[in-house]
GROMACS .gro file of C-alpha atoms in nm:
model
  464
    1MET     CA    1  10.662  10.672   3.278
    2SER     CA    2  10.639  10.433   3.574
    3ASN     CA    3  10.565  10.696   3.844
    4LEU     CA    4  10.438  11.015   3.718
    5LYS     CA    5  10.437  11.174   4.068
    6GLN     CA    6  10.811  11.137   4.084
    7ALA     CA    7  10.863  11.303   3.741
    8LYS     CA    8  11.161  11.544   3.707
    9PHE     CA    9  11.164  11.860   3.522
   10THR     CA   10  11.342  12.194   3.528
   11VAL     CA   11  11.185  12.513   3.677
   12LEU     CA   12  11.319  12.818   3.488
   13PRO     CA   13  11.391  13.167   3.637
   14PRO     CA   14  11.070  13.372   3.629
   15GLU     CA   15  11.241  13.680   3.489
   16GLU     CA   16  11.331  13.508   3.174
   17VAL     CA   17  11.025  13.324   3.060
   18GLY     CA   18  10.707  13.385   2.855
   19ASN     CA   19  10.596  13.347   2.491
   20PRO     CA   20  10.293  13.558   2.408
   21ASN     CA   21  10.305  13.418   2.045
   22MET     CA   22  10.265  13.062   2.153
   23PHE     CA   23   9.889  13.048   2.074
   24GLN     CA   24   9.928  13.177   1.736
   25GLU     CA   25  10.206  12.923   1.679
   26LEU     CA   26   9.994  12.642   1.788
   27LEU     CA   27   9.712  12.755   1.546
   28LYS     CA   28   9.950  12.700   1.259
   29GLN     CA   29   9.955  12.333   1.351
   30GLU     CA   30   9.577  12.289   1.332
   31LYS     CA   31   9.447  12.039   1.066
   32VAL     CA   32   9.111  12.216   1.012
   33PRO     CA   33   9.043  12.575   0.913
   34VAL     CA   34   9.114  12.819   1.171
   35PRO     CA   35   8.849  13.084   1.226
   36GLU     CA   36   8.930  13.455   1.212
   37ARG     CA   37   8.790  13.510   1.562
   38LEU     CA   38   9.116  13.354   1.707
   39ASP     CA   39   9.338  13.619   1.558
   40SER     CA   40   9.518  13.861   1.795
   41SER     CA   41   9.351  14.185   1.866
   42PHE     CA   42   9.566  14.396   2.089
   43PRO     CA   43   9.534  14.789   2.073
   44GLY     CA   44   9.802  14.870   2.330
   45PHE     CA   45   9.762  15.109   2.614
   46THR     CA   46   9.981  15.352   2.825
   47ASN     CA   47  10.129  15.237   3.159
   48GLU     CA   48  10.014  15.466   3.435
   49ASP     CA   49   9.960  15.337   3.780
   50LEU     CA   50   9.602  15.303   3.903
   51PRO     CA   51   9.514  15.466   4.239
   52ILE     CA   52   9.417  15.214   4.513
   53GLU     CA   53   9.124  15.434   4.602
   54ARG     CA   54   8.947  15.273   4.295
   55TYR     CA   55   8.920  14.958   4.512
   56SER     CA   56   8.915  15.087   4.856
   57ALA     CA   57   8.746  15.421   4.873
   58ARG     CA   58   8.391  15.466   4.992
   59TRP     CA   59   8.347  15.760   4.743
   60PHE     CA   60   8.440  15.550   4.448
   61HIS     CA   61   8.193  15.277   4.545
   62GLU     CA   62   7.924  15.552   4.575
   63LEU     CA   63   8.014  15.685   4.238
   64GLU     CA   64   7.983  15.342   4.085
   65ALA     CA   65   7.645  15.296   4.258
   66GLU     CA   66   7.524  15.627   4.103
   67LYS     CA   67   7.679  15.599   3.744
   68LEU     CA   68   7.766  15.239   3.667
   69TRP     CA   69   7.514  15.003   3.807
   70THR     CA   70   7.225  15.239   3.707
   71LYS     CA   71   7.358  15.249   3.350
   72ALA     CA   72   7.535  14.925   3.251
   73TRP     CA   73   7.401  14.604   3.103
   74GLN     CA   74   7.437  14.334   3.379
   75MET     CA   75   7.395  13.950   3.359
   76VAL     CA   76   7.143  13.854   3.635
   77CYS     CA   77   7.060  13.489   3.583
   78ARG     CA   78   7.021  13.202   3.330
   79ALA     CA   79   6.699  13.156   3.139
   80GLU     CA   80   6.663  12.810   3.256
   81ASP     CA   81   6.638  12.941   3.615
   82ILE     CA   82   6.298  13.107   3.527
   83GLN     CA   83   6.146  12.859   3.273
   84LYS     CA   84   5.772  12.879   3.391
   85PRO     CA   85   5.532  13.175   3.436
   86GLY     CA   86   5.593  13.318   3.770
   87ASP     CA   87   5.942  13.197   3.809
   88HIS     CA   88   6.167  13.485   3.913
   89VAL     CA   89   6.506  13.588   4.050
   90VAL     CA   90   6.568  13.873   4.285
   91TYR     CA   91   6.863  14.072   4.174
   92ASP     CA   92   7.013  14.312   4.434
   93ILE     CA   93   7.272  14.558   4.333
   94VAL     CA   94   7.401  14.795   4.581
   95ASN     CA   95   7.085  14.961   4.723
   96ALA     CA   96   6.865  14.859   4.410
   97SER     CA   97   6.654  14.551   4.376
   98ILE     CA   98   6.501  14.419   4.052
   99ILE     CA   99   6.253  14.125   4.006
  100ILE     CA  100   6.339  13.932   3.688
  101MET     CA  101   6.024  13.736   3.616
  102ARG     CA  102   5.873  13.526   3.331
  103GLY     CA  103   5.520  13.639   3.255
  104GLN     CA  104   5.217  13.437   3.173
  105ASP     CA  105   5.292  13.524   2.811
  106GLY     CA  106   5.640  13.373   2.838
  107VAL     CA  107   5.808  13.710   2.815
  108ILE     CA  108   6.089  13.787   3.073
  109ARG     CA  109   6.054  14.133   3.238
  110GLY     CA  110   6.241  14.317   3.514
  111PHE     CA  111   6.038  14.507   3.778
  112HIS     CA  112   6.175  14.756   4.037
  113ASN     CA  113   6.123  14.539   4.356
  114SER     CA  114   5.900  14.807   4.544
  115CYS     CA  115   5.530  14.832   4.632
  116LEU     CA  116   5.375  15.133   4.484
  117HIS     CA  117   5.174  15.181   4.794
  118ARG     CA  118   5.423  15.212   5.087
  119GLY     CA  119   5.745  15.093   4.926
  120ARG     CA  120   5.779  14.745   5.088
  121ALA     CA  121   5.997  14.500   4.880
  122LEU     CA  122   5.743  14.279   4.702
  123ARG     CA  123   5.983  13.986   4.701
  124MET     CA  124   6.268  13.909   4.945
  125SER     CA  125   6.401  13.607   4.762
  126SER     CA  126   6.395  13.416   4.433
  127GLY     CA  127   6.115  13.157   4.372
  128ALA     CA  128   5.799  13.117   4.191
  129VAL     CA  129   5.447  13.291   4.234
  130ASN     CA  130   5.124  13.318   4.057
  131GLN     CA  131   5.099  13.696   4.115
  132LEU     CA  132   5.303  13.965   4.282
  133ARG     CA  133   5.116  14.044   4.605
  134CYS     CA  134   5.265  14.295   4.870
  135PRO     CA  135   5.284  14.089   5.200
  136TYR     CA  136   5.222  14.427   5.395
  137HIS     CA  137   4.878  14.545   5.284
  138GLY     CA  138   4.779  14.310   4.987
  139PHE     CA  139   4.835  14.538   4.681
  140THR     CA  140   4.861  14.302   4.396
  141TRP     CA  141   4.991  14.283   4.034
  142ASP     CA  142   4.978  14.006   3.790
  143LEU     CA  143   5.289  13.843   3.633
  144GLN     CA  144   5.318  14.106   3.361
  145GLY     CA  145   5.335  14.381   3.611
  146GLU     CA  146   4.978  14.501   3.547
  147PHE     CA  147   4.788  14.631   3.861
  148LYS     CA  148   4.512  14.394   3.970
  149SER     CA  149   4.372  14.493   4.309
  150LEU     CA  150   4.406  14.682   4.639
  151PRO     CA  151   4.232  14.680   4.969
  152THR     CA  152   3.949  14.911   5.065
  153LYS     CA  153   3.928  15.066   4.742
  154TRP     CA  154   3.693  15.332   4.868
  155ASP     CA  155   3.981  15.490   5.043
  156PHE     CA  156   4.203  15.524   4.727
  157GLU     CA  157   3.968  15.709   4.502
  158HIS     CA  158   4.256  15.942   4.427
  159VAL     CA  159   4.470  15.654   4.287
  160ASP     CA  160   4.436  15.599   3.911
  161PRO     CA  161   4.475  15.214   3.848
  162CYS     CA  162   4.612  15.280   3.502
  163GLU     CA  163   4.914  15.463   3.665
  164MET     CA  164   4.980  15.161   3.902
  165LYS     CA  165   5.167  14.938   3.665
  166LEU     CA  166   5.503  14.830   3.797
  167PRO     CA  167   5.800  15.028   3.672
  168GLU     CA  168   6.022  14.814   3.451
  169VAL     CA  169   6.389  14.793   3.362
  170LYS     CA  170   6.524  14.695   3.012
  171VAL     CA  171   6.560  14.324   2.981
  172ALA     CA  172   6.741  14.124   2.703
  173THR     CA  173   6.878  13.768   2.651
  174TRP     CA  174   7.179  13.626   2.482
  175ALA     CA  175   7.296  13.260   2.479
  176GLY     CA  176   7.070  13.181   2.764
  177PHE     CA  177   7.188  13.464   2.969
  178VAL     CA  178   6.941  13.727   3.094
  179PHE     CA  179   7.059  14.081   3.116
  180ILE     CA  180   6.911  14.391   3.270
  181ASN     CA  181   6.981  14.761   3.237
  182PRO     CA  182   6.805  15.019   3.460
  183ASP     CA  183   6.872  15.293   3.208
  184PRO     CA  184   6.582  15.337   2.976
  185ASP     CA  185   6.805  15.514   2.716
  186ALA     CA  186   7.085  15.256   2.725
  187PRO     CA  187   7.209  15.104   2.392
  188SER     CA  188   7.090  14.775   2.307
  189LEU     CA  189   7.232  14.461   2.459
  190GLU     CA  190   7.347  14.354   2.105
  191GLU     CA  191   7.536  14.671   2.069
  192HIS     CA  192   7.696  14.631   2.407
  193LEU     CA  193   7.808  14.275   2.331
  194ASP     CA  194   8.000  14.380   2.026
  195VAL     CA  195   8.182  14.075   1.887
  196MET     CA  196   8.038  13.811   2.132
  197PRO     CA  197   7.757  13.687   1.935
  198GLU     CA  198   7.972  13.642   1.617
  199HIS     CA  199   8.266  13.491   1.821
  200PHE     CA  200   8.020  13.229   1.991
  201GLN     CA  201   7.801  13.153   1.693
  202ASP     CA  202   7.957  12.798   1.650
  203TYR     CA  203   7.930  12.698   2.015
  204SER     CA  204   7.562  12.609   2.034
  205MET     CA  205   7.536  12.841   2.320
  206GLU     CA  206   7.160  12.875   2.258
  207ARG     CA  207   7.135  12.509   2.391
  208SER     CA  208   7.356  12.575   2.687
  209VAL     CA  209   7.219  12.501   3.049
  210SER     CA  210   7.378  12.541   3.381
  211VAL     CA  211   7.498  12.211   3.524
  212ALA     CA  212   7.647  12.374   3.853
  213HIS     CA  213   7.597  12.710   4.011
  214VAL     CA  214   7.806  12.798   4.314
  215GLN     CA  215   7.801  13.134   4.496
  216ARG     CA  216   8.012  13.264   4.775
  217ARG     CA  217   8.071  13.592   4.951
  218MET     CA  218   8.426  13.713   4.881
  219PRO     CA  219   8.623  13.941   5.127
  220CYS     CA  220   8.731  14.200   4.871
  221ASN     CA  221   8.594  14.479   4.625
  222TRP     CA  222   8.410  14.341   4.326
  223LYS     CA  223   8.673  14.456   4.092
  224VAL     CA  224   8.943  14.264   4.275
  225ALA     CA  225   8.753  13.922   4.229
  226GLN     CA  226   8.679  14.030   3.857
  227GLU     CA  227   9.049  14.095   3.797
  228ALA     CA  228   9.162  13.767   3.950
  229PHE     CA  229   9.043  13.602   3.625
  230LEU     CA  230   9.146  13.889   3.381
  231GLU     CA  231   9.511  13.758   3.370
  232SER     CA  232   9.705  13.429   3.390
  233MET     CA  233  10.037  13.546   3.506
  234HIS     CA  234   9.961  13.457   3.869
  235THR     CA  235   9.967  13.093   3.793
  236ARG     CA  236  10.325  13.026   3.902
  237ALA     CA  237  10.267  13.176   4.235
  238THR     CA  238   9.918  13.086   4.301
  239HIS     CA  239   9.830  12.762   4.100
  240PRO     CA  240  10.179  12.591   4.041
  241GLN     CA  241  10.025  12.250   4.013
  242ILE     CA  242   9.866  12.346   3.674
  243MET     CA  243  10.197  12.467   3.503
  244THR     CA  244  10.256  12.122   3.364
  245PHE     CA  245   9.961  12.160   3.124
  246THR     CA  246   9.887  12.539   3.115
  247GLY     CA  247  10.065  12.795   2.903
  248ASP     CA  248   9.995  13.071   3.158
  249ILE     CA  249  10.264  13.333   3.078
  250ASP     CA  250  10.213  13.232   2.720
  251SER     CA  251   9.862  13.365   2.709
  252GLN     CA  252   9.713  13.596   2.416
  253TYR     CA  253   9.530  13.895   2.529
  254ASP     CA  254   9.278  14.074   2.313
  255MET     CA  255   9.028  14.378   2.331
  256TYR     CA  256   8.725  14.458   2.127
  257GLY     CA  257   8.575  14.811   2.166
  258ASP     CA  258   8.497  14.925   2.517
  259ASN     CA  259   8.305  14.626   2.658
  260ILE     CA  260   8.479  14.309   2.542
  261SER     CA  261   8.816  14.165   2.625
  262ARG     CA  262   8.969  13.812   2.596
  263SER     CA  263   9.248  13.604   2.714
  264VAL     CA  264   9.353  13.295   2.543
  265THR     CA  265   9.558  13.044   2.764
  266PRO     CA  266   9.679  12.738   2.574
  267MET     CA  267   9.605  12.408   2.732
  268ALA     CA  268   9.782  12.065   2.721
  269VAL     CA  269  10.108  12.238   2.664
  270THR     CA  270  10.380  12.311   2.927
  271SER     CA  271  10.406  12.657   3.064
  272SER     CA  272  10.734  12.844   2.964
  273ASN     CA  273  10.809  12.840   3.340
  274LEU     CA  274  10.903  12.470   3.291
  275ASN     CA  275  11.139  12.272   3.080
  276ASP     CA  276  11.183  11.890   3.027
  277VAL     CA  277  10.822  11.799   3.117
  278ASP     CA  278  10.736  11.456   2.987
  279GLN     CA  279  10.418  11.444   2.760
  280ALA     CA  280  10.288  11.164   2.969
  281LEU     CA  281  10.289  11.393   3.278
  282VAL     CA  282  10.118  11.657   3.073
  283LEU     CA  283   9.822  11.420   2.988
  284HIS     CA  284   9.814  11.289   3.344
  285ASP     CA  285   9.793  11.638   3.516
  286ILE     CA  286   9.543  11.795   3.272
  287LEU     CA  287   9.301  11.513   3.332
  288GLU     CA  288   9.340  11.514   3.694
  289GLU     CA  289   9.376  11.885   3.780
  290SER     CA  290   9.197  12.108   3.509
  291GLY     CA  291   8.840  12.032   3.586
  292ARG     CA  292   8.735  12.114   3.227
  293MET     CA  293   8.812  11.818   3.005
  294ALA     CA  294   8.568  11.549   2.899
  295ASP     CA  295   8.723  11.299   3.134
  296ALA     CA  296   8.901  11.342   3.462
  297ASP     CA  297   9.028  10.981   3.512
  298SER     CA  298   9.391  10.963   3.400
  299SER     CA  299   9.401  10.579   3.464
  300ARG     CA  300   9.187  10.529   3.157
  301HIS     CA  301   9.423  10.697   2.921
  302VAL     CA  302   9.776  10.615   2.787
  303LEU     CA  303   9.933  10.850   2.536
  304PRO     CA  304   9.999  10.677   2.204
  305GLU     CA  305  10.347  10.674   2.063
  306GLY     CA  306  10.435  10.979   1.865
  307MET     CA  307  10.110  11.184   1.982
  308THR     CA  308  10.134  11.504   2.193
  309ALA     CA  309   9.908  11.542   2.501
  310ARG     CA  310   9.741  11.848   2.308
  311GLU     CA  311   9.652  11.624   2.016
  312TYR     CA  312   9.526  11.344   2.239
  313ILE     CA  313   9.319  11.570   2.468
  314GLY     CA  314   9.165  11.760   2.163
  315GLU     CA  315   9.067  11.436   1.999
  316MET     CA  316   8.925  11.279   2.318
  317ASN     CA  317   8.721  11.609   2.386
  318ARG     CA  318   8.615  11.612   2.022
  319GLN     CA  319   8.459  11.263   2.057
  320MET     CA  320   8.308  11.289   2.406
  321PHE     CA  321   8.167  11.639   2.356
  322SER     CA  322   8.014  11.548   2.018
  323GLU     CA  323   7.851  11.244   2.183
  324ALA     CA  324   7.720  11.451   2.469
  325SER     CA  325   7.583  11.749   2.269
  326GLY     CA  326   7.488  11.561   1.954
  327ASP     CA  327   7.685  11.806   1.740
  328ASP     CA  328   7.917  11.732   1.461
  329LEU     CA  329   8.269  11.865   1.575
  330SER     CA  330   8.479  11.731   1.303
  331GLN     CA  331   8.568  12.081   1.201
  332ALA     CA  332   8.638  12.213   1.550
  333THR     CA  333   9.001  12.344   1.625
  334LEU     CA  334   9.192  12.180   1.891
  335ALA     CA  335   9.215  12.523   2.052
  336GLU     CA  336   8.846  12.558   2.087
  337LEU     CA  337   8.814  12.199   2.226
  338GLN     CA  338   9.039  12.261   2.517
  339ASP     CA  339   9.210  12.603   2.551
  340ALA     CA  340   9.109  12.861   2.816
  341ILE     CA  341   8.941  13.111   2.591
  342LEU     CA  342   8.793  13.352   2.849
  343TYR     CA  343   8.580  13.662   2.738
  344SER     CA  344   8.498  13.950   2.970
  345ILE     CA  345   8.174  14.147   2.919
  346PHE     CA  346   8.185  14.476   3.085
  347PRO     CA  347   8.132  14.540   3.371
  348ASN     CA  348   8.134  14.205   3.563
  349THR     CA  349   8.067  13.892   3.370
  350GLN     CA  350   8.320  13.650   3.218
  351VAL     CA  351   8.226  13.354   2.987
  352TRP     CA  352   8.465  13.076   2.868
  353ALA     CA  353   8.426  13.023   2.497
  354GLY     CA  354   8.453  12.688   2.311
  355TYR     CA  355   8.235  12.381   2.237
  356PHE     CA  356   8.205  12.264   2.605
  357GLY     CA  357   8.330  12.298   2.943
  358ASN     CA  358   8.221  12.676   2.959
  359ILE     CA  359   8.267  12.829   3.290
  360VAL     CA  360   8.100  13.164   3.376
  361TYR     CA  361   8.209  13.414   3.650
  362ARG     CA  362   8.017  13.709   3.797
  363ALA     CA  363   8.117  13.950   4.076
  364ILE     CA  364   7.870  14.211   4.221
  365PRO     CA  365   7.912  14.435   4.520
  366ASP     CA  366   7.778  14.277   4.844
  367GLY     CA  367   7.508  14.510   4.907
  368ASP     CA  368   7.638  14.850   5.002
  369ASN     CA  369   7.977  14.699   5.130
  370HIS     CA  370   8.236  14.816   4.904
  371GLU     CA  371   8.506  14.578   5.078
  372SER     CA  372   8.304  14.260   4.998
  373CYS     CA  373   8.126  14.106   4.688
  374ILE     CA  374   7.919  13.824   4.591
  375PHE     CA  375   8.092  13.587   4.334
  376ASP     CA  376   7.910  13.335   4.125
  377ILE     CA  377   8.042  13.045   3.935
  378TRP     CA  378   7.818  12.856   3.665
  379LEU     CA  379   7.937  12.544   3.476
  380LEU     CA  380   7.752  12.502   3.144
  381GLY     CA  381   7.677  12.199   2.943
  382ARG     CA  382   7.460  12.141   2.644
  383HIS     CA  383   7.119  11.985   2.580
  384LYS     CA  384   7.068  11.806   2.250
  385GLU     CA  385   6.891  11.991   1.972
  386GLY     CA  386   6.524  11.924   1.957
  387GLU     CA  387   6.521  11.826   2.332
  388PRO     CA  388   6.353  12.055   2.585
  389CYS     CA  389   6.588  12.259   2.801
  390PRO     CA  390   6.619  12.093   3.139
  391ALA     CA  391   6.601  12.290   3.454
  392GLY     CA  392   6.912  12.472   3.564
  393ALA     CA  393   7.133  12.364   3.841
  394ARG     CA  394   7.015  12.446   4.195
  395LEU     CA  395   7.211  12.731   4.363
  396THR     CA  396   7.479  12.616   4.608
  397SER     CA  397   7.534  12.914   4.835
  398LEU     CA  398   7.864  12.856   5.055
  399PRO     CA  399   7.896  12.984   5.394
  400ASP     CA  400   8.171  13.231   5.442
  401ASP     CA  401   8.382  12.978   5.629
  402PHE     CA  402   8.358  12.727   5.350
  403GLY     CA  403   8.594  12.699   5.043
  404PHE     CA  404   8.497  12.622   4.689
  405SER     CA  405   8.653  12.269   4.709
  406GLN     CA  406   8.344  12.200   4.953
  407ALA     CA  407   8.133  12.239   4.656
  408PRO     CA  408   8.156  11.883   4.504
  409GLU     CA  409   7.997  11.989   4.176
  410LEU     CA  410   8.299  12.209   4.097
  411GLY     CA  411   8.529  11.893   4.085
  412ALA     CA  412   8.896  11.975   4.047
  413LEU     CA  413   8.805  12.348   3.986
  414GLY     CA  414   8.720  12.386   4.359
  415LYS     CA  415   9.094  12.368   4.465
  416ILE     CA  416   9.194  12.618   4.204
  417PHE     CA  417   8.926  12.871   4.321
  418ASP     CA  418   9.041  12.820   4.678
  419GLN     CA  419   9.387  12.927   4.582
  420ASP     CA  420   9.247  13.244   4.430
  421LEU     CA  421   9.046  13.307   4.739
  422THR     CA  422   9.366  13.308   4.954
  423ASN     CA  423   9.476  13.632   4.763
  424LEU     CA  424   9.149  13.828   4.793
  425ASP     CA  425   9.136  13.897   5.169
  426ALA     CA  426   9.505  13.977   5.148
  427MET     CA  427   9.447  14.221   4.868
  428THR     CA  428   9.200  14.429   5.092
  429LYS     CA  429   9.449  14.415   5.385
  430GLY     CA  430   9.736  14.535   5.150
  431PHE     CA  431   9.536  14.820   5.006
  432LYS     CA  432   9.491  14.964   5.347
  433ALA     CA  433   9.858  14.903   5.434
  434SER     CA  434   9.994  15.056   5.095
  435LYS     CA  435  10.233  15.349   5.136
  436LYS     CA  436  10.252  15.367   4.760
  437GLY     CA  437   9.879  15.423   4.725
  438LYS     CA  438   9.885  15.282   4.368
  439VAL     CA  439   9.892  14.960   4.171
  440THR     CA  440  10.123  14.897   3.876
  441LEU     CA  441  10.009  14.697   3.587
  442ALA     CA  442  10.206  14.475   3.324
  443SER     CA  443  10.175  14.627   2.982
  444TYR     CA  444  10.052  14.321   2.811
  445GLN     CA  445   9.957  14.039   3.055
  446GLU     CA  446   9.745  14.276   3.258
  447SER     CA  447   9.618  14.480   2.975
  448ARG     CA  448   9.263  14.348   3.016
  449ILE     CA  449   9.262  14.504   3.380
  450ARG     CA  450   9.376  14.834   3.205
  451HIS     CA  451   9.104  14.804   2.950
  452HIS     CA  452   8.830  14.740   3.221
  453HIS     CA  453   8.935  15.057   3.410
  454LEU     CA  454   8.939  15.270   3.087
  455THR     CA  455   8.572  15.169   3.019
  456LEU     CA  456   8.484  15.210   3.386
  457ASP     CA  457   8.606  15.580   3.373
  458LYS     CA  458   8.378  15.645   3.080
  459TYR     CA  459   8.068  15.547   3.277
  460LEU     CA  460   8.193  15.743   3.581
  461GLY     CA  461   8.284  16.047   3.396
  462LEU     CA  462   8.657  16.026   3.484
  463ASP     CA  463   8.793  16.000   3.138
  464LYS     CA  464   8.800  16.376   3.074
   0.00000   0.00000   0.00000
């Protein structure tokens, strides 16, 4: 095609399109064995509306503060962010604050961020220290949380040093992610993750490392930001430029137990919203617009005669991802080399599966403000087996008036996130203006949202 920008195709009526079986049909074309983890797993739900109060009401936020964030496993950071003894991250969730620190013994622990003398926060920000010393009066603990010293010992004869160990929260890791749970009686992280370790076992996630980390305050409740990535049906209205290579309304939606859900959006195929899209345009647009392929320069690639864009992108990724990671990807499916396979871990973390190009999202309340949240994006690469894990990417914290496109490390993804951002402030305004007082969900395409709220109700005691 001489001028791809002038390409002509047909946009079909939105009421008449969508093929939720597309992904399974594509799997039948694979030339390597297809793992069972890609099978469909949809339990089906009822269709009651959700009260808007779940997003907008102060009382609901306070119920979450009491019964969700004190009980649930939460991803707080990447292990490569705290590689050395004394490296730590301060994780603030509503009114709680936890120090996640690597000890002198190499173990990662989580301490309640409060001095046992007068209650001052021991650390106000992440960083590296050789001990935990309260800046107020100098009470000091070692990197394992054991009490070391206090001033004027003669005046604290009533204090038993053996009772001055810093209180801890449960800490566990998976695939380089560090999780905490403030509830000492909580089930194990392994139990919480359900199928995740099994489904990710071939992706070398143990050698994953963050190559970008961008954070921004979002003008909405944390669940609104979370739900923006739980469905793909918003693509036509919000991201129309990616429909030439994204099977948005053709996505597969899956649920596993209470805590895990998944969407699978086929890539390098044209959305059912469009017709008569030339394969050369599909190839051009996915390279230029997706932000996840092994190469983003469309001028370097010409589609061979008789080959589909999906086949070409899959084989390109197979070669380049294999070279970058040192892994043999000869038996990888085209789906796992390019499709948007996005898992959600309740309550607030989402991880893209596949052999490379893994994106991670996390949304947490912005302190005690239920109409604002902190949204993090990580991009993960791999380091080769036998090589030491490099340091993780430095955090880019965007000002409130900056868009994600002003974080160059996000590449073409920045524009897509900015398009999502335009909806979020409008959601908060729309909730307040709503006469209906409820939101209505699609039975299938928004089933992951339904699944999320059903699990949330179990934590909050609203499932009776």
